[in-house]
mmCIF file of C-alpha atoms in Angstrom:
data_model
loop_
_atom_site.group_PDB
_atom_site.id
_atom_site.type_symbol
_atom_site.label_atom_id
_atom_site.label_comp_id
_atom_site.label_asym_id
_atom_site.label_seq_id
_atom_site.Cartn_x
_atom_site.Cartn_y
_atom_site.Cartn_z
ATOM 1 C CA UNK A 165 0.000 0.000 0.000
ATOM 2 C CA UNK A 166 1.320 3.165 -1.199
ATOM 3 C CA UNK A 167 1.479 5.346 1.867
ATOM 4 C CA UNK A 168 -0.342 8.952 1.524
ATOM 5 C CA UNK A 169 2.006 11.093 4.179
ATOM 6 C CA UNK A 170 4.206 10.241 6.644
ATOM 7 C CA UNK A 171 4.867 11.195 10.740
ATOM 8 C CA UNK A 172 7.479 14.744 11.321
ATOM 9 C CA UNK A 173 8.424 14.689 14.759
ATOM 10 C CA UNK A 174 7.524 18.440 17.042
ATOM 11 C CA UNK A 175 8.238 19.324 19.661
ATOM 12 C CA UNK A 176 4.654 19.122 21.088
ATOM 13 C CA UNK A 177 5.327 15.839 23.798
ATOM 14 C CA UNK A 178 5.288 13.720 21.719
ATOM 15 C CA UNK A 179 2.676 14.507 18.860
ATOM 16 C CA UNK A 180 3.872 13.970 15.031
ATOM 17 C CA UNK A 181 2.874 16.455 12.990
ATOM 18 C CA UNK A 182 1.239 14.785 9.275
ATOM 19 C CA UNK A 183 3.113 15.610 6.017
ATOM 20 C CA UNK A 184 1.287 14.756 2.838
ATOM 21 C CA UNK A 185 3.546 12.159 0.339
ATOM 22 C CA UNK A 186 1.689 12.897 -2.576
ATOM 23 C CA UNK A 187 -1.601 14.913 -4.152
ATOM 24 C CA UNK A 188 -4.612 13.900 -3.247
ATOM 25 C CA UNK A 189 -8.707 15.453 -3.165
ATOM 26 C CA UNK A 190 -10.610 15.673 -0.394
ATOM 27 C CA UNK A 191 -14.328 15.185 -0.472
ATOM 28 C CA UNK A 192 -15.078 19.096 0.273
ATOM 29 C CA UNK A 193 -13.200 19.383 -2.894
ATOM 30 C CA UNK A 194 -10.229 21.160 -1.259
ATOM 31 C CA UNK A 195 -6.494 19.317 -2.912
ATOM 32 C CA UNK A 196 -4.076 18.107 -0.484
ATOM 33 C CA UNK A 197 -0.506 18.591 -2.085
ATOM 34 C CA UNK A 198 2.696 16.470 -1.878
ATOM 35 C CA UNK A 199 4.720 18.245 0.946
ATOM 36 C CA UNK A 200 1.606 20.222 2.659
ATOM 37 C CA UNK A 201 1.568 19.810 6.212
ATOM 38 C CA UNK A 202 -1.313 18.577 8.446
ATOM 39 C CA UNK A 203 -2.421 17.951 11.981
ATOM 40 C CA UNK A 204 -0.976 16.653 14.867
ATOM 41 C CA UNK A 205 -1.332 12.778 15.542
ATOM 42 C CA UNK A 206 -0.099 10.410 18.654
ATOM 43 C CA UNK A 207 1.177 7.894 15.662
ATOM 44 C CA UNK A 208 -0.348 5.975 12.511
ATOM 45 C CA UNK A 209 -3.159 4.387 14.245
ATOM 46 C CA UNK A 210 -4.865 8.104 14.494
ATOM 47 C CA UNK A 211 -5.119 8.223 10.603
ATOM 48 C CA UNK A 212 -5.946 5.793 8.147
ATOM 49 C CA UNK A 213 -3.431 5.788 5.172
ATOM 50 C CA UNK A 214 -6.270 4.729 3.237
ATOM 51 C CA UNK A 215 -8.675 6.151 1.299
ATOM 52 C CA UNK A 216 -8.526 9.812 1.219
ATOM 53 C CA UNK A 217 -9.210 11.077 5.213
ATOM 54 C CA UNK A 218 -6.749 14.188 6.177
ATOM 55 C CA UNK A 219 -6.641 16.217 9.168
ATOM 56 C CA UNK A 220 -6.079 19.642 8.670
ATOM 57 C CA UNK A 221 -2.992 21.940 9.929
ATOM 58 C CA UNK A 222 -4.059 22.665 13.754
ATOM 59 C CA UNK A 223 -6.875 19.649 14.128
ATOM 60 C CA UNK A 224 -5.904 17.074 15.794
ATOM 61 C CA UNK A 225 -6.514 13.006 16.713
ATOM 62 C CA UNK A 226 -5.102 11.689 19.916
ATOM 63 C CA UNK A 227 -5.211 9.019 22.120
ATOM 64 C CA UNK A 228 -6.634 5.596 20.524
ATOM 65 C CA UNK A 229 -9.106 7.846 18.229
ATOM 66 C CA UNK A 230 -9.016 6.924 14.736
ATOM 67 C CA UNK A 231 -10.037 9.237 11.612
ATOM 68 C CA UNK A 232 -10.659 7.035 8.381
ATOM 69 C CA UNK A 233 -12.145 6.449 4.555
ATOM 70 C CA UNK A 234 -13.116 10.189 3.541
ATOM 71 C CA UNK A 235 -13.606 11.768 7.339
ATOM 72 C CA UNK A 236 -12.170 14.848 7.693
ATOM 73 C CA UNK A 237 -10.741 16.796 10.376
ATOM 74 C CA UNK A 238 -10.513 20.763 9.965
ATOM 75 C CA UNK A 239 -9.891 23.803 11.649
ATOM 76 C CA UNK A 240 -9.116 23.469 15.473
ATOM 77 C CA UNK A 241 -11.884 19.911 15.738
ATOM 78 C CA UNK A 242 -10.457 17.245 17.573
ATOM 79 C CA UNK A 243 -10.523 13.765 17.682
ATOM 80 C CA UNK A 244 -9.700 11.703 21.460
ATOM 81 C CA UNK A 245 -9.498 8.993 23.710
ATOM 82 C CA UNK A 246 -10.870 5.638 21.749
ATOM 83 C CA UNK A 247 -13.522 8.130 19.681
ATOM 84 C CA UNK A 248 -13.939 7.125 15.714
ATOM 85 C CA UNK A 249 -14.604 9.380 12.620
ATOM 86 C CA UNK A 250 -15.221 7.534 9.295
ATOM 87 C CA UNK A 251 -17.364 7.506 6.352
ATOM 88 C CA UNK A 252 -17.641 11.128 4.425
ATOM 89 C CA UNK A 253 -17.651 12.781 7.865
ATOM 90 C CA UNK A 254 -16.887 16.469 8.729
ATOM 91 C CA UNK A 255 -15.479 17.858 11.362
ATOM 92 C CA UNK A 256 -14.801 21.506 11.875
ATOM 93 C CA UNK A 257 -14.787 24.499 14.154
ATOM 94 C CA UNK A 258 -13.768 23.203 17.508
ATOM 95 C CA UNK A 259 -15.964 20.471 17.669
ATOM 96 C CA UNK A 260 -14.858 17.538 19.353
ATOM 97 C CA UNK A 261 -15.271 13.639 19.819
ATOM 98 C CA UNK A 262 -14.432 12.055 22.865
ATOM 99 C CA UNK A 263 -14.546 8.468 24.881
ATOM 100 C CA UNK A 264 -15.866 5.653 22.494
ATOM 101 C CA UNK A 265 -18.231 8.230 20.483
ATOM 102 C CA UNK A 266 -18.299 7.625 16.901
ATOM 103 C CA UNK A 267 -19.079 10.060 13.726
ATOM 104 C CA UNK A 268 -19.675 8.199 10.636
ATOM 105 C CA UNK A 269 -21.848 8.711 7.036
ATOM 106 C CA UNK A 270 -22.219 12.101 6.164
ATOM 107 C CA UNK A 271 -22.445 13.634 9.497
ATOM 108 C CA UNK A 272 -20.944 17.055 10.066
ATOM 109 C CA UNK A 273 -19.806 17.937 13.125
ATOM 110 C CA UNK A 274 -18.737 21.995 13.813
ATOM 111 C CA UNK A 275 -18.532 25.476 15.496
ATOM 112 C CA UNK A 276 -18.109 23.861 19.306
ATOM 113 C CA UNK A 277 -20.277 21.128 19.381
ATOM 114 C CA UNK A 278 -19.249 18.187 21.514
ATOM 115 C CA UNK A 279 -20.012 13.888 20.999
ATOM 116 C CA UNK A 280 -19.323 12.119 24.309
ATOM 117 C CA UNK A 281 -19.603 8.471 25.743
ATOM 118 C CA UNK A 282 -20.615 6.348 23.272
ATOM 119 C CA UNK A 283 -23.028 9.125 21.131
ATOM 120 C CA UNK A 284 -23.081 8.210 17.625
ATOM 121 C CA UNK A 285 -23.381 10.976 14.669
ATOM 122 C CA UNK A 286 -24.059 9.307 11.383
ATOM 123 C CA UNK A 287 -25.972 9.444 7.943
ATOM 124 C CA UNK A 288 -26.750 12.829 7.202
ATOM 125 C CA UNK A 289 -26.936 14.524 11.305
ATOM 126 C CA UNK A 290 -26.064 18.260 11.484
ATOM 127 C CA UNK A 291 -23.959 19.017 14.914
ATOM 128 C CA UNK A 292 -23.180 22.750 15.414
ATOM 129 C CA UNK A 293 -23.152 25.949 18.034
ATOM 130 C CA UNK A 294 -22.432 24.317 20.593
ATOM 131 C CA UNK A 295 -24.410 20.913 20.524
ATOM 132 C CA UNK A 296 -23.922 18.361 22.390
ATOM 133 C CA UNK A 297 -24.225 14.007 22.102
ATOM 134 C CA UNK A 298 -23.747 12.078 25.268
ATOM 135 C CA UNK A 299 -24.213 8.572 27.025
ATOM 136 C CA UNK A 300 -25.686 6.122 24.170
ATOM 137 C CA UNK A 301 -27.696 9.184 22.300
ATOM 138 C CA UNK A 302 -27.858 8.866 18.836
ATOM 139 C CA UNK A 303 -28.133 11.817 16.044
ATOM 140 C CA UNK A 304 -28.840 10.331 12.300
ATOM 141 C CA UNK A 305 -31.625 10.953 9.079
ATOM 142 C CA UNK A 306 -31.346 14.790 8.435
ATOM 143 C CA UNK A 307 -31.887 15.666 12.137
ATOM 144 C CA UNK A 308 -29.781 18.573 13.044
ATOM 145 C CA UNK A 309 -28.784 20.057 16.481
ATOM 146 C CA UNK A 310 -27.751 23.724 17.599
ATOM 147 C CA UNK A 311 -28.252 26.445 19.802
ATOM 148 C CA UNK A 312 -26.546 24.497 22.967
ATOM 149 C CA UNK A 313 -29.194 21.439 22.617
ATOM 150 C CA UNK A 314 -28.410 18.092 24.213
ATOM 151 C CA UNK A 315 -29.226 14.799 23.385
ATOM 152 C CA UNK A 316 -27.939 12.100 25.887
ATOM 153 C CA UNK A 317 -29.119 9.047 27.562
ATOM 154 C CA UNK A 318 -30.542 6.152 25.228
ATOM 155 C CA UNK A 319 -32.232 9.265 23.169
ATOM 156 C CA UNK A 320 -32.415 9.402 19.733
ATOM 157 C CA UNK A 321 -32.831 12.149 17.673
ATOM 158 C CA UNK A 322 -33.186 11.219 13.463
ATOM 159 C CA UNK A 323 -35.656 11.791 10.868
ATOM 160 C CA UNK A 324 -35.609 15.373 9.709
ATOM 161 C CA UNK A 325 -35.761 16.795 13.506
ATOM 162 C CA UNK A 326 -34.468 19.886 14.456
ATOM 163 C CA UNK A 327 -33.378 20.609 18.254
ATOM 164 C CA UNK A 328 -32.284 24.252 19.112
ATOM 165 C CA UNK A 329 -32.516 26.770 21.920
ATOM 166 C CA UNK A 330 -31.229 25.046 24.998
ATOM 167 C CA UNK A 331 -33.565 22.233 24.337
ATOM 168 C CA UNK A 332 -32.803 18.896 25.967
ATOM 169 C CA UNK A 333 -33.577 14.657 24.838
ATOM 170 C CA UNK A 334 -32.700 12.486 27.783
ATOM 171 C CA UNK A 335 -33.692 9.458 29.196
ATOM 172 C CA UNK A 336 -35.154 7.029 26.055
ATOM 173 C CA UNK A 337 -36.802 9.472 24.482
ATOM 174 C CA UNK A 338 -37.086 9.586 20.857
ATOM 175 C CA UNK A 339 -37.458 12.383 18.813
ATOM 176 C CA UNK A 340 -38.285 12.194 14.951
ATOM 177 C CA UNK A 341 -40.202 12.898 11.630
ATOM 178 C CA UNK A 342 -40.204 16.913 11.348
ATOM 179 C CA UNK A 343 -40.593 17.637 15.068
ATOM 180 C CA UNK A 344 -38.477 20.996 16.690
ATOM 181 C CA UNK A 345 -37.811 21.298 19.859
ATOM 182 C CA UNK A 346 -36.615 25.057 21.153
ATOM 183 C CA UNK A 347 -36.777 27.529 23.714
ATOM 184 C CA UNK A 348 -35.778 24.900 26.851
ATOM 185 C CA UNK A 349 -38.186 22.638 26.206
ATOM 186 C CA UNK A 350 -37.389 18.970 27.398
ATOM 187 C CA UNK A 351 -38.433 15.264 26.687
ATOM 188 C CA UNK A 352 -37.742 12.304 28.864
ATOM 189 C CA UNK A 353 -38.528 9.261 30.215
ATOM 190 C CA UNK A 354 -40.435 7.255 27.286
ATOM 191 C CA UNK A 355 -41.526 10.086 25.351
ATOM 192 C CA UNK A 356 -41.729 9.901 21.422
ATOM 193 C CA UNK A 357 -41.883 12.875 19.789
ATOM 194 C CA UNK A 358 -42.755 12.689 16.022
ATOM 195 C CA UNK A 359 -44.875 14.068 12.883
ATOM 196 C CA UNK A 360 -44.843 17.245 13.142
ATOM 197 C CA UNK A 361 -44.856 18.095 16.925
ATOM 198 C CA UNK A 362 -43.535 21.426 18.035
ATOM 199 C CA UNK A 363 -42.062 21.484 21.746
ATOM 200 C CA UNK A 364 -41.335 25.179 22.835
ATOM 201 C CA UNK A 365 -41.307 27.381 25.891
ATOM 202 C CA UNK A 366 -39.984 25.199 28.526
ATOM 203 C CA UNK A 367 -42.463 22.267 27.980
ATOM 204 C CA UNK A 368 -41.402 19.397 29.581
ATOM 205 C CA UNK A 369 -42.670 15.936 27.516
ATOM 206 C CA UNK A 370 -42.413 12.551 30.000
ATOM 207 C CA UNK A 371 -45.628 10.188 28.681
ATOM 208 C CA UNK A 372 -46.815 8.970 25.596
ATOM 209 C CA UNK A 373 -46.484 10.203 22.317
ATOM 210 C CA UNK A 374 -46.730 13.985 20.859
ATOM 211 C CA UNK A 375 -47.550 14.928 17.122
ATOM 212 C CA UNK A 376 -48.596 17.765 17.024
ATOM 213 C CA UNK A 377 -47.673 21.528 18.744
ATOM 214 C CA UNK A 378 -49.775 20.935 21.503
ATOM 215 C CA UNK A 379 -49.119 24.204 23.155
ATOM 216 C CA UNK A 380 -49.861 26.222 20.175
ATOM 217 C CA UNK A 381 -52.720 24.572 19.045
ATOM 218 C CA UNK A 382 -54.004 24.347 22.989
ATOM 219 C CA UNK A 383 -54.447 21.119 23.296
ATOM 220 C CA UNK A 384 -54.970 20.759 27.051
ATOM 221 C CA UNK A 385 -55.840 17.214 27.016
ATOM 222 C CA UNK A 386 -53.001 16.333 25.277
ATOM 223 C CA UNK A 387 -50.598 18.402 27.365
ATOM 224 C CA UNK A 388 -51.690 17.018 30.215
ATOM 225 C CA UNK A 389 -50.819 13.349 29.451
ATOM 226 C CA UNK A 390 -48.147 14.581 27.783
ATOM 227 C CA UNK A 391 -46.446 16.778 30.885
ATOM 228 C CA UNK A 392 -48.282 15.055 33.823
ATOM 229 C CA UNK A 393 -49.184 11.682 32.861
ATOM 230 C CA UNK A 394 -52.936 12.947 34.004
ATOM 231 C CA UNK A 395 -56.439 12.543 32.369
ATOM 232 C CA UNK A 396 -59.705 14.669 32.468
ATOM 233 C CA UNK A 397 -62.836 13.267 33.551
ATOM 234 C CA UNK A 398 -65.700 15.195 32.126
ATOM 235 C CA UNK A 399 -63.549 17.865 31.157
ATOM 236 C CA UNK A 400 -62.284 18.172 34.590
ATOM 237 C CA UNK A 401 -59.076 17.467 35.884
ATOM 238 C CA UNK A 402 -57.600 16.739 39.532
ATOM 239 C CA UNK A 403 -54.784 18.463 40.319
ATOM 240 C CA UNK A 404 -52.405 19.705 43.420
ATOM 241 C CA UNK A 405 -51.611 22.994 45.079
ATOM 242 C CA UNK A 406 -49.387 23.482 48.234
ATOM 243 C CA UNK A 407 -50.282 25.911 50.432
ATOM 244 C CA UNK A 408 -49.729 27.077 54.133
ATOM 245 C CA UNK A 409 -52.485 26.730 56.957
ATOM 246 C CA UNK A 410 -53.931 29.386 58.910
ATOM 247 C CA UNK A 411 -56.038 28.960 62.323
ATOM 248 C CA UNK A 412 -59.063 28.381 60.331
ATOM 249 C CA UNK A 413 -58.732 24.045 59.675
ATOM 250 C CA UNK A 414 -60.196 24.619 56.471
ATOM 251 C CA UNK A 415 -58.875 28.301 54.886
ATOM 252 C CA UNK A 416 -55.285 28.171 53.414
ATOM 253 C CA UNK A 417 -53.047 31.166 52.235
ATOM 254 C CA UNK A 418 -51.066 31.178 48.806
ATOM 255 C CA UNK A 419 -47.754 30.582 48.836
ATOM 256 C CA UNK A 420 -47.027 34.034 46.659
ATOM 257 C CA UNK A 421 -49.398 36.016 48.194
ATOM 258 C CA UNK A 422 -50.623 35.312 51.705
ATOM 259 C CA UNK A 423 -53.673 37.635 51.356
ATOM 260 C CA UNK A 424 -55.091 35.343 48.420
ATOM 261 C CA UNK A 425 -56.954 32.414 50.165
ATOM 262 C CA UNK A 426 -58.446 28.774 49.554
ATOM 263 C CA UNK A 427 -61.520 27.858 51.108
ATOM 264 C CA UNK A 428 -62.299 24.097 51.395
ATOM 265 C CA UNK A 429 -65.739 23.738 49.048
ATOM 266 C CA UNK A 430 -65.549 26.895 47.470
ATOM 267 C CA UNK A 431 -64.374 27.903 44.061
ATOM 268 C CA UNK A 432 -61.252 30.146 43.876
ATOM 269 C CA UNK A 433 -60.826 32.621 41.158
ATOM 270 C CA UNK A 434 -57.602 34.653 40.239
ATOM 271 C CA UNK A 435 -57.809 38.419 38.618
ATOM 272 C CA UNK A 436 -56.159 39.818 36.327
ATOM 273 C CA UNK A 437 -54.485 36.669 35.527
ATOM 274 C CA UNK A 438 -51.724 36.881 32.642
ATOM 275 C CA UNK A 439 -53.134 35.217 29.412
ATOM 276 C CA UNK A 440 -50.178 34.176 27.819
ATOM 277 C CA UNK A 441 -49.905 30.780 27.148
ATOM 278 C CA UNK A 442 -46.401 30.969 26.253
ATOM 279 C CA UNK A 443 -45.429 32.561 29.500
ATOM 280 C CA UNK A 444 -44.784 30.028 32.531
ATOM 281 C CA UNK A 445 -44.293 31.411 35.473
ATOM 282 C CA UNK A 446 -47.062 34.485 35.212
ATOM 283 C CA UNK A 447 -49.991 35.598 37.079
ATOM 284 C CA UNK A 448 -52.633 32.654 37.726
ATOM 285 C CA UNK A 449 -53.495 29.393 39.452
ATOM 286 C CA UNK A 450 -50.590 27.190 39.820
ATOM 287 C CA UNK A 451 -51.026 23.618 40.002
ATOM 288 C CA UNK A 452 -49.032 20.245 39.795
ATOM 289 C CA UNK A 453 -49.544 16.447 39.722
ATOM 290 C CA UNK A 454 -48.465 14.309 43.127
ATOM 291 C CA UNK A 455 -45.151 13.626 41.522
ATOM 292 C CA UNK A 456 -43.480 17.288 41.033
ATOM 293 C CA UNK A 457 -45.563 18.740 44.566
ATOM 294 C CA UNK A 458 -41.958 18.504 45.899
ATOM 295 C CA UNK A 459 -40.341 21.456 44.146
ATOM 296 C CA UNK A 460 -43.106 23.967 45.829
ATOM 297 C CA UNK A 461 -42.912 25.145 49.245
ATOM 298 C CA UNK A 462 -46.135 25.013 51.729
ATOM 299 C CA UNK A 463 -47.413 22.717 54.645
ATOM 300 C CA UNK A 464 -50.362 21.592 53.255
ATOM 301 C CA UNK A 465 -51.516 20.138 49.628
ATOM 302 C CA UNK A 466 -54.891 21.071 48.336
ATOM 303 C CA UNK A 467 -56.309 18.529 46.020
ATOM 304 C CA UNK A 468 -58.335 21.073 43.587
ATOM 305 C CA UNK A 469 -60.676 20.599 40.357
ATOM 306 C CA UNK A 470 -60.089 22.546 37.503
ATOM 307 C CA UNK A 471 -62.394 22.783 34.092
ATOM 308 C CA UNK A 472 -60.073 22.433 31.160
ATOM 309 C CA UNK A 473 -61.684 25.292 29.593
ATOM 310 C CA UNK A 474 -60.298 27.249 32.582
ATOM 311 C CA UNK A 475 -56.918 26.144 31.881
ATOM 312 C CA UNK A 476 -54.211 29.199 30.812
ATOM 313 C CA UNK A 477 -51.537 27.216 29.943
ATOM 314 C CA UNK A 478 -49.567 23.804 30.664
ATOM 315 C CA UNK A 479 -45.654 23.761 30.732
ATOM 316 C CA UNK A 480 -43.064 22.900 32.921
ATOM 317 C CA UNK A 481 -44.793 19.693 34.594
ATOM 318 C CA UNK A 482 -47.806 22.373 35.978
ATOM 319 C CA UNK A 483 -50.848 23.939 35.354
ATOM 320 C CA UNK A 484 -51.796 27.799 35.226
ATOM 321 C CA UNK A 485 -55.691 28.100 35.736
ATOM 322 C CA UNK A 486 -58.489 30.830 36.014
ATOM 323 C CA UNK A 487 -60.023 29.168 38.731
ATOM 324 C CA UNK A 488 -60.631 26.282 40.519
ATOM 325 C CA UNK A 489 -62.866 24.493 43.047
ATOM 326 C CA UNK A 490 -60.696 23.516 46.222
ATOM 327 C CA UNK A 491 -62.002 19.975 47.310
ATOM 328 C CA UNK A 492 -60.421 19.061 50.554
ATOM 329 C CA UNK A 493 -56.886 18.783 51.624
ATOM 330 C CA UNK A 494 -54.981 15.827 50.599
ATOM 331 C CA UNK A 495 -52.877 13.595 52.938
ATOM 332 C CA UNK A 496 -51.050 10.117 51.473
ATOM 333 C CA UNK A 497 -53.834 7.477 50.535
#
């Protein structure tokens, strides 16, 4: 086998710097010329003299990492510890590959994302401002990944799925077809999200299966499964409030404003609530299922009855209501 360059010895530890032994073109279309100079490599191992893979001037592959076929290496991306690029892959920017994670096919890899673990980037997977693949995650189809997203767990993200805005895919979630997820929204646990969902403003997805923007199109129902894991009965659902008790057994205060109160049997209604089904954390009802009561503060839980009608908004794993009926208080069944 012909070789295609050859190890020069730096004085960086003990990194060889690449120096081409003959022409050869790249698969970006760029020429590699006898005698041009490329990246640093711990030995032979880190670059395939096969086929036509290159790693450019200050790139890098270190460690047990191994860069092969038609993968490239460009700019100041890096390639370490037992990670593998192959196929027609890219990598530029500062992006970098570490542990066992592997970037194959087409998949381009750049600006400062990140593949850790074992994450696996292949077929035609977009990686860029500052992305990130951990654990087992995998990123394939056309999906593509900015704007700090993460993927990690047993996720996968594939089909033509975009991820951006902070957005996060743990757990063994799946996320496909033409869904987007942006502006911090989250899926876990089991979640599938497909066809053409849209996750956005900080909804967080743990149950079933979402298809659709449920937010946008206000699909309460479906949010509530979706963020909850709770059904309406009748159009009502059962949900949780903590509060704090006064000297009156059945009057409660809220736990942002101790003038508003609860009244066991009656039905509480907020004013001037804020509308905006986009906005969180805004004037309203709050309410939660059993299993996130935990993050509020309060010595008491109110099990209340909301309409869905009556329901602002659902996003990170609670509810923001017009009003509600207070049923009793609720202690462990």
């Amino acid at each position: 086998m012909e070789k295609k360059y050859e190890l020069i010895e730096t004085n960086c530890n003990s990194d060889y710097r690449i120096k081409a032994l003959k022409d050869f073109q790249l698969i970006t279309g760029e020429m590699v010329k006898k005698g041009d100079l490329g990246g640093l490599v711990d030995g032979e191992h880190n670059l395939s003299q096969e086929g036509n893979c290159w790693i450019s001037y200050y790139a890098g592959a270190f460690g047990k990492s191994s860069v092969k076929d038609n993968a490239i290496l460009k700019d100041y991306s890096g390639a370490f510890d037992n990670s593998t690029v192959s196929g027609n892959a890219v990598m530029n920017g500062d992006s970098k590959a570490y542990d066992h994670s592997t970037i194959s096919g087409n998949a381009v890899m750049k600006d400062w994302s990140r593949a850790y673990n074992s994450s696996i980037i292949t077929e035609n997977a977009v990686m860029q401002h500052n992305s990130c693949a951990d654990g087992n995650s995998t990123v394939s189809g056309n999906a593509v990944m900015k704007d700090d997203s993460v993927v990690c767990g047993n996720s996968t993200v594939s089909g033509n799925a975009v991820m951006k805005d902070d957005s996060i895919v743990c757990g063994n979630s799946t996320v496909s077809g033409n869904a987007v997820m942006q502006d911090n929204s989250c899926a876990e646990g089991d979640s599938i999200i497909t066809g053409n969902a849209v996750l956005q403003a900080y909804q967080t997805i743990r149950y079933g299966t979402v298809t659709t923007d449920l937010l946008g199109t206000k699909d309460w129902v479906g949010a509530l499964y979706a963020e909850l894991g709770v059904a309406p009965n009748d159009n009502k659902v059962v949900l949780y409030k903590k509060v704090w008790s006064t000297d009156d057994t059945n009057t409660f205060t809220s736990n942002y404003d101790r003038n508003f109160l609860y009244k066991i049997g009656e039905t509480v209604v907020a004013e001037n609530v804020n509308e905006d089904i986009f906005e969180s954390c805004a004037r309203g009802l709050h309410f939660t299922s059993l299993e996130f009561l935990n993050d509020y503060d309060g010595d008491a839980i109110l099990k209340c009855e909301i309409d869905v009608p009556d329901i602002i908004t659902v996003q990170e794993e609670k509810v923001r209501a017009r009003r509600c009926k207070v049923l009793r208080v609720y202690k462990e069944e």
